[in-house]
């Protein structure tokens, strides 16, 4: 690894004297934040936490590896151009990233970008890339710069980018094929990437576009047809996943294809000689399909109500947290201002400064008392909101979903009873007709089964259907259990989080008070010297 890094650095710098390779560090990031804030007239945010940073530019820093970006959850724009980076790595957690510049590095392959699904602008210009790959999930890409690399086939490139419906700006200048097939590659790209507006820094001319499409008319028609079929399949799959997601959210994913789970081919085989069986079986199956669809729609509507109510509750909780936090921040600011004033005045060593500092200790205790009151008030308000309103309402919504589930499965039982009764009537009718026929030589059916045999098979079939209706995998108790458990789990988790946050905040208060008292004690021990704390 060290050898390959050294080789890559030498190749990148062409043996010129450069600064030593570096890594992304807190110091680099903090320096950028200060410069960025200064350039953009942003004040009092030089010490902002990394978790709040949205823009980060570390160009021309001789960075050799992409590391140490773990805390940048809100990052939207990242510039790492003109460095010594050879591998795209450690970026998968930056899911809010929209703009990424990795140009002028030594990257040889595209990887590690699969999770960056919100990326709209990607520059890999002037690297050592030989193949366009692993970008399939970046469907929002609007700008892609892949010029000055080692891509050697423009047809493969165009085929790969065909499905990127938001891609409007493409730079591929400087790749090998642009030097040997200048006119050919442009015409092919223009003809096959119909969403493009700019190619290699130039706006696409309408006349040039029309001419390119005419030249490649046959190829474009064929590929567009293939793409249309692929798009239709993708859309069907997307809708299917969306539907299953809605069912899963409502805890009824197990009812997907329920008719196939309850019924089987054995019914058709056993009773195929019973006239009219296929008709009543089809009616039974259709009834299950229709009832299941209606049940799913009702449950999805109930679930929307449940989710909306939870969302409103969580928003109200967040508002209460914000209100409480602002109270605490305001009180801490007041104390901090007082502390600085006292320290500053005491620096002049006027008479009685020690008494002023001792009084400040009392203020620390009072601050702790006030902040604890704020925390206790927050805990009590949230506990009361959970117990008096939210918990009861959530239970009512879940109860409605459970009642809907019970009604649905009773309906299925009714369908089964109807089917079983109709089947037995057909069996009796079959043998009654046979006995009435003067030519009947046997009381058995074509398979050698007696009426009693078929009645027994009908009873067994009915029992099998009912057992499946109550199956642990997709039956009534499964659905009801999942719904009720989700309610209990949410409430229990909220209570645990409430207690955990409360304990953490109290510990923070204790630590803060101890630190403040220690700072005051240190001030006293140093004879009242103020250093601008």
XYZ file of C-alpha atoms in Angstrom:
533
model
C 0.000 0.000 0.000
C 2.807 2.402 0.905
C 4.641 1.532 -2.319
C 1.545 2.074 -4.470
C 0.843 5.390 -2.739
C 4.394 6.557 -3.337
C 4.214 5.528 -7.003
C 0.917 7.309 -7.444
C 2.168 10.485 -5.762
C 5.290 10.515 -7.908
C 3.180 10.070 -11.038
C 0.776 12.805 -9.976
C 3.457 15.318 -9.099
C 5.829 14.245 -11.878
C 8.653 14.239 -9.342
C 8.295 17.929 -8.614
C 8.885 19.206 -5.110
C 5.583 19.330 -3.271
C 4.414 19.404 0.328
C 4.133 16.079 2.114
C 0.892 14.116 1.667
C -1.755 14.911 4.288
C -5.041 13.568 5.583
C -8.294 15.311 6.403
C -7.950 16.631 9.958
C -9.940 18.730 12.415
C -7.448 21.536 11.911
C -7.968 21.549 8.125
C -11.725 21.591 8.537
C -11.732 24.341 11.189
C -9.444 26.471 9.043
C -11.845 26.146 6.107
C -14.858 27.014 8.286
C -13.171 30.221 9.477
C -12.200 31.222 5.932
C -15.619 30.343 4.536
C -17.426 32.327 7.224
C -15.165 35.315 6.654
C -15.721 35.274 2.887
C -19.489 34.977 3.290
C -19.899 37.454 6.163
C -21.060 34.761 8.561
C -20.462 35.651 12.194
C -20.304 33.734 15.486
C -20.177 30.329 13.767
C -16.435 29.656 13.620
C -16.857 26.974 16.292
C -19.889 25.342 14.717
C -20.005 21.551 15.211
C -19.024 19.449 12.202
C -22.486 17.902 12.238
C -23.881 21.282 11.089
C -21.406 21.865 8.237
C -23.050 21.818 4.793
C -20.147 22.965 2.608
C -16.553 21.718 2.811
C -13.759 22.584 0.374
C -10.341 20.981 0.806
C -8.810 21.552 -2.614
C -5.033 21.614 -3.160
C -4.262 20.071 0.267
C -2.218 17.064 -0.892
C -4.816 14.760 0.686
C -3.911 11.150 -0.048
C -6.888 9.273 1.484
C -10.542 10.182 2.098
C -10.940 9.727 5.856
C -12.235 11.423 9.024
C -15.577 12.650 7.646
C -17.720 10.610 10.044
C -19.476 13.536 11.749
C -20.578 15.447 8.650
C -24.146 14.130 8.344
C -25.553 17.355 6.826
C -22.805 17.885 4.262
C -24.255 18.849 0.858
C -21.198 20.072 -1.047
C -17.741 18.502 -0.874
C -14.674 19.608 -2.859
C -11.643 17.322 -2.781
C -10.231 18.271 -6.163
C -6.534 18.697 -6.930
C -5.274 16.270 -4.315
C -3.525 12.900 -4.341
C -6.573 10.688 -3.835
C -6.380 7.278 -5.494
C -9.511 5.582 -4.119
C -13.076 6.765 -3.557
C -13.793 5.618 -0.016
C -15.499 6.475 3.285
C -18.224 8.621 1.686
C -21.199 6.251 1.947
C -22.606 7.889 5.088
C -22.833 11.367 3.458
C -26.336 10.664 2.169
C -27.270 14.362 1.909
C -24.418 15.120 -0.470
C -25.578 16.868 -3.656
C -22.310 18.166 -5.096
C -19.035 16.202 -5.166
C -15.801 17.270 -6.860
C -13.027 14.668 -7.082
C -11.382 16.075 -10.178
C -7.612 16.204 -10.687
C -6.754 13.207 -8.535
C -5.410 9.735 -9.382
C -8.629 7.716 -9.105
C -8.567 4.607 -11.288
C -12.044 3.151 -10.688
C -15.480 4.383 -9.628
C -16.789 2.863 -6.408
C -18.096 3.827 -2.989
C -20.762 6.224 -4.288
C -23.744 3.860 -4.227
C -25.363 5.445 -1.152
C -25.121 9.034 -2.416
C -28.549 8.912 -4.041
C -29.112 12.679 -3.703
C -26.045 13.562 -5.760
C -26.857 15.926 -8.641
C -23.376 17.162 -9.580
C -20.373 14.835 -9.839
C -16.931 15.699 -11.201
C -14.337 13.002 -11.802
C -12.505 15.068 -14.413
C -8.816 14.356 -15.002
C -8.318 11.060 -13.214
C -7.277 7.604 -14.447
C -10.707 6.006 -14.910
C -11.062 3.360 -17.624
C -14.686 2.306 -17.105
C -17.944 4.035 -16.233
C -19.514 1.919 -13.474
C -21.276 1.823 -10.100
C -23.327 4.967 -10.742
C -26.664 3.220 -11.353
C -28.252 4.395 -8.095
C -27.348 8.043 -8.660
C -30.553 8.657 -10.609
C -30.673 12.374 -9.735
C -27.416 13.194 -11.512
C -27.800 16.406 -13.477
C -24.136 17.196 -14.155
C -21.408 14.623 -14.814
C -17.818 15.519 -15.688
C -15.767 12.476 -16.662
C -13.403 14.114 -19.169
C -9.632 13.640 -19.316
C -9.780 10.011 -18.252
C -9.031 6.741 -20.046
C -12.492 5.875 -21.380
C -12.062 4.383 -24.827
C -15.570 3.498 -26.080
C -18.217 6.174 -26.535
C -20.942 3.678 -27.499
C -20.543 1.815 -24.201
C -20.575 5.147 -22.375
C -23.779 6.273 -24.094
C -25.508 2.955 -23.411
C -24.570 3.196 -19.741
C -25.888 6.752 -19.354
C -29.081 6.216 -21.339
C -31.202 5.662 -18.227
C -30.068 8.838 -16.432
C -33.167 10.897 -17.174
C -32.018 13.985 -15.255
C -28.576 14.181 -16.873
C -28.385 17.460 -18.797
C -24.703 18.394 -18.618
C -22.002 15.926 -19.700
C -18.284 16.511 -20.111
C -16.301 13.685 -21.726
C -13.690 15.766 -23.579
C -10.121 14.528 -23.360
C -10.842 10.798 -23.337
C -9.056 8.701 -26.005
C -12.107 8.364 -28.278
C -12.539 12.160 -28.461
C -9.113 12.481 -30.036
C -9.572 9.863 -32.766
C -13.337 10.038 -33.491
C -14.243 13.640 -32.749
C -17.281 13.951 -35.055
C -18.426 10.353 -34.638
C -18.567 10.348 -30.849
C -20.412 13.658 -30.652
C -23.077 12.562 -33.119
C -23.546 9.229 -31.339
C -23.795 10.842 -27.910
C -26.228 13.514 -29.116
C -28.437 10.942 -30.837
C -28.615 8.512 -27.933
C -28.671 10.741 -24.833
C -31.870 12.646 -25.502
C -31.967 14.532 -22.180
C -28.649 16.353 -22.674
C -28.550 20.145 -22.922
C -24.766 20.637 -22.806
C -21.935 18.459 -24.136
C -18.269 19.227 -23.449
C -19.015 22.770 -22.201
C -21.106 23.723 -25.260
C -24.876 24.085 -25.501
C -26.336 21.546 -27.904
C -27.419 23.037 -31.224
C -30.866 21.919 -32.418
C -29.776 21.486 -36.036
C -26.744 19.422 -34.990
C -28.981 17.312 -32.770
C -31.472 16.650 -35.577
C -28.669 15.647 -37.954
C -27.180 13.269 -35.372
C -30.549 11.594 -34.766
C -31.072 11.157 -38.493
C -27.690 9.446 -38.915
C -28.340 7.016 -36.046
C -32.088 6.695 -36.592
C -32.187 2.891 -36.710
C -29.940 2.436 -33.690
C -31.809 5.075 -31.664
C -35.203 3.524 -32.469
C -34.058 0.079 -31.394
C -32.385 1.265 -28.214
C -35.300 3.540 -27.288
C -37.660 0.601 -27.674
C -35.441 -1.487 -25.416
C -35.212 1.377 -22.969
C -38.980 1.826 -22.979
C -39.495 -1.849 -22.140
C -36.882 -1.617 -19.393
C -38.529 1.532 -18.026
C -41.915 -0.161 -17.953
C -40.466 -3.122 -16.094
C -38.709 -0.793 -13.656
C -41.910 1.159 -13.097
C -43.892 -2.018 -12.476
C -41.255 -3.158 -10.011
C -41.244 0.255 -8.326
C -45.022 0.213 -7.939
C -44.831 -3.329 -6.611
C -42.240 -2.342 -4.001
C -44.286 0.705 -3.088
C -47.402 -1.411 -2.623
C -45.565 -3.944 -0.457
C -44.084 -1.086 1.546
C -47.551 0.299 2.269
C -48.787 -3.136 3.312
C -45.766 -3.661 5.532
C -46.246 -0.264 7.169
C -49.840 -1.275 7.969
C -48.625 -4.673 9.292
C -50.534 -6.618 6.645
C -47.742 -7.577 4.228
C -48.615 -11.204 5.022
C -51.962 -10.742 3.219
C -50.253 -10.118 -0.112
C -51.422 -12.915 -2.446
C -53.549 -14.346 0.369
C -55.858 -16.291 -1.967
C -52.888 -18.331 -3.204
C -51.879 -19.102 0.360
C -55.354 -20.324 1.355
C -56.292 -22.211 -1.814
C -54.281 -24.825 -3.694
C -54.488 -27.008 -6.786
C -55.619 -30.014 -4.748
C -59.177 -28.663 -4.678
C -59.375 -28.581 -8.458
C -57.925 -32.086 -8.775
C -60.090 -33.761 -6.125
C -63.406 -32.415 -7.351
C -62.824 -32.055 -11.083
C -65.539 -34.680 -11.832
C -68.122 -32.748 -9.806
C -70.157 -30.718 -12.281
C -70.173 -27.028 -11.378
C -67.235 -27.243 -8.968
C -64.934 -25.064 -11.053
C -67.535 -22.279 -11.075
C -68.029 -22.217 -7.300
C -64.268 -22.527 -6.757
C -63.646 -19.528 -9.038
C -66.313 -17.569 -7.154
C -64.655 -18.507 -3.846
C -61.257 -17.400 -5.081
C -62.579 -14.138 -6.519
C -64.404 -13.378 -3.273
C -61.163 -13.770 -1.304
C -59.265 -11.559 -3.770
C -61.910 -8.806 -3.648
C -62.299 -8.905 0.133
C -58.528 -8.883 0.651
C -58.112 -5.872 -1.622
C -60.866 -3.989 0.218
C -59.369 -4.939 3.574
C -55.909 -3.750 2.514
C -57.256 -0.385 1.368
C -59.155 0.139 4.630
C -56.106 -0.824 6.679
C -53.851 1.482 4.686
C -56.243 4.354 5.366
C -56.321 3.515 9.078
C -52.538 3.308 9.067
C -52.257 6.751 7.461
C -54.304 8.110 10.338
C -51.987 6.319 12.782
C -48.829 7.632 11.134
C -50.203 11.167 10.861
C -51.082 11.169 14.533
C -47.613 9.891 15.486
C -46.017 12.532 13.253
C -48.017 15.328 14.890
C -47.143 14.004 18.326
C -43.437 13.843 17.506
C -43.567 17.374 16.068
C -45.202 18.604 19.278
C -42.523 16.801 21.298
C -39.798 18.450 19.229
C -41.397 21.864 19.760
C -41.450 21.296 23.518
C -37.795 20.238 23.404
C -36.890 23.383 21.458
C -38.776 25.580 23.884
C -37.052 23.941 26.842
C -33.654 24.193 25.188
C -34.100 27.888 24.492
C -34.947 28.505 28.145
C -31.788 26.710 29.223
C -29.610 28.493 26.663
C -30.948 31.874 27.711
C -30.290 31.187 31.374
C -26.745 29.931 30.646
C -26.035 33.047 28.560
C -27.116 35.272 31.427
C -24.830 33.433 33.815
C -21.904 33.452 31.362
C -22.254 37.181 30.887
C -22.311 37.692 34.655
C -19.241 35.479 35.125
C -17.248 37.373 32.527
C -18.193 40.702 34.080
C -17.194 39.572 37.557
C -13.907 38.094 36.327
C -13.138 41.249 34.388
C -13.875 43.547 37.294
C -11.901 41.382 39.693
C -8.926 41.595 37.358
C -8.548 45.194 38.557
C -8.068 43.798 42.089
C -10.492 46.252 43.681
C -11.400 45.798 47.313
C -13.751 42.863 48.040
C -13.233 41.033 44.781
C -13.030 37.735 46.633
C -16.567 38.249 47.956
C -17.812 38.878 44.424
C -16.349 35.613 43.259
C -17.839 33.724 46.216
C -21.244 35.122 45.290
C -20.640 33.793 41.818
C -20.438 30.306 43.326
C -23.921 30.816 44.715
C -25.055 31.834 41.238
C -23.766 28.505 39.927
C -25.963 26.654 42.435
C -28.909 28.808 41.469
C -28.221 28.152 37.781
C -28.250 24.409 38.462
C -31.531 24.768 40.352
C -33.148 26.695 37.478
C -31.901 24.328 34.788
C -33.082 21.318 36.765
C -36.508 22.935 36.995
C -36.536 23.361 33.216
C -35.540 19.716 32.743
C -38.127 18.450 35.242
C -40.816 20.571 33.621
C -39.900 19.092 30.223
C -40.036 15.542 31.580
C -43.403 16.117 33.257
C -44.952 17.759 30.187
C -43.887 14.953 27.873
C -44.929 12.231 30.311
C -48.309 13.874 30.766
C -48.801 14.293 27.001
C -48.011 10.620 26.445
C -50.289 9.311 29.163
C -53.238 11.685 28.951
C -53.689 12.100 25.205
C -51.376 10.308 22.861
C -51.326 6.835 24.375
C -55.120 6.578 24.603
C -55.644 7.924 21.085
C -53.039 5.555 19.642
C -54.709 2.634 21.397
C -58.066 3.676 19.905
C -56.613 3.755 16.382
C -54.965 0.364 16.856
C -58.212 -1.035 18.256
C -60.015 0.061 15.088
C -57.372 -1.709 12.998
C -57.740 -4.853 15.093
C -61.550 -4.736 14.726
C -61.153 -4.320 10.969
C -58.875 -7.359 10.937
C -61.357 -9.488 12.891
C -64.172 -8.480 10.533
C -62.067 -9.409 7.501
C -61.172 -12.873 8.733
C -64.792 -13.559 9.767
C -65.695 -12.654 6.187
C -63.181 -15.196 4.885
C -64.695 -17.837 7.141
C -68.110 -16.967 5.709
C -66.803 -17.392 2.162
C -65.364 -20.765 3.089
C -68.626 -21.900 4.674
C -70.506 -20.854 1.521
C -68.050 -22.687 -0.727
C -68.096 -25.828 1.436
C -71.905 -25.875 1.530
C -72.215 -25.353 -2.214
C -69.639 -28.083 -2.863
C -71.514 -30.627 -0.743
C -74.755 -29.722 -2.507
C -73.068 -30.383 -5.880
C -71.739 -33.732 -4.641
C -75.185 -34.812 -3.441
C -76.711 -33.616 -6.694
C -74.139 -35.588 -8.681
C -75.039 -38.874 -6.953
C -78.775 -38.149 -6.919
C -78.634 -37.675 -10.686
C -76.619 -40.870 -11.058
C -79.167 -42.908 -9.097
C -81.967 -41.423 -11.072
C -80.273 -42.535 -14.254
C -81.570 -45.960 -15.169
C -78.227 -46.778 -16.819
C -76.093 -46.095 -13.743
C -74.209 -49.215 -12.894
C -72.437 -47.848 -9.830
C -72.995 -45.414 -7.017
C -69.341 -44.340 -7.207
C -67.914 -41.481 -9.345
C -65.428 -41.858 -12.191
C -62.527 -42.091 -9.743
C -64.179 -44.865 -7.753
C -65.121 -42.532 -4.880
C -68.447 -42.804 -3.115
C -70.596 -39.859 -2.094
C -69.386 -40.318 1.474
C -65.765 -40.271 0.272
C -66.279 -36.964 -1.544
C -68.149 -35.454 1.407
C -65.212 -36.397 3.625
C -62.797 -34.799 1.151
C -64.960 -31.665 1.160
C -64.829 -31.549 4.980
C -61.051 -32.032 4.921
C -60.707 -29.261 2.335
C -62.815 -26.948 4.495
C -60.703 -27.730 7.556
C -57.532 -26.993 5.593
C -58.879 -23.632 4.440
C -59.881 -22.611 7.975
C -56.489 -23.649 9.366
C -54.794 -21.448 6.778
C -57.088 -18.541 7.615
C -55.785 -18.838 11.188
C -52.200 -19.577 10.150
C -49.410 -18.143 12.288
C -47.706 -16.927 9.111
C -50.565 -14.968 7.533
C -53.667 -15.496 9.635
C -55.736 -13.323 11.939
C -53.604 -13.647 15.069
C -50.464 -12.783 13.072
C -51.941 -9.488 11.852
C -53.513 -8.542 15.191
C -50.357 -9.445 17.074
C -48.123 -7.349 14.821
C -50.395 -4.309 15.110
C -50.685 -4.465 18.892
C -46.995 -5.165 19.371
C -46.075 -2.155 17.226
C -48.220 0.059 19.455
C -46.688 -1.284 22.665
C -43.187 -1.154 21.218
C -43.535 2.481 20.169
C -44.870 3.573 23.562
C -42.214 1.600 25.455
C -39.429 3.003 23.279
C -40.694 6.541 23.731
C -40.781 6.117 27.525
C -37.291 4.622 27.548
C -35.956 7.420 25.367
C -37.604 9.987 27.606
C -35.971 8.505 30.702
C -32.625 8.092 28.967
C -32.587 11.692 27.759
C -33.581 12.914 31.184
C -30.749 10.996 32.844
C -28.257 12.252 30.248
C -29.357 15.880 30.672
C -29.099 15.678 34.447
C -25.572 14.285 34.173
C -24.692 17.101 31.768
C -25.992 19.646 34.263
C -23.978 18.121 37.069
C -20.839 18.118 34.919
C -21.417 21.695 33.825
C -21.886 22.897 37.405
C -18.746 21.074 38.537
C -16.777 22.634 35.687
C -18.068 26.113 36.486
C -17.193 25.745 40.160
C -13.741 24.456 39.263
C -13.182 27.397 36.949
C -14.157 29.807 39.705
C -11.925 27.997 42.181
C -9.005 28.180 39.749
C -9.653 31.888 39.342
C -9.492 32.373 43.109
C -6.343 30.298 43.423
C -4.606 32.416 40.803
C -5.348 35.602 42.643
C -8.041 36.877 40.346
C -6.048 36.864 37.108
C -8.470 37.100 34.159
C -7.281 35.674 30.860
C -10.350 36.430 28.775
C -12.296 33.238 29.562
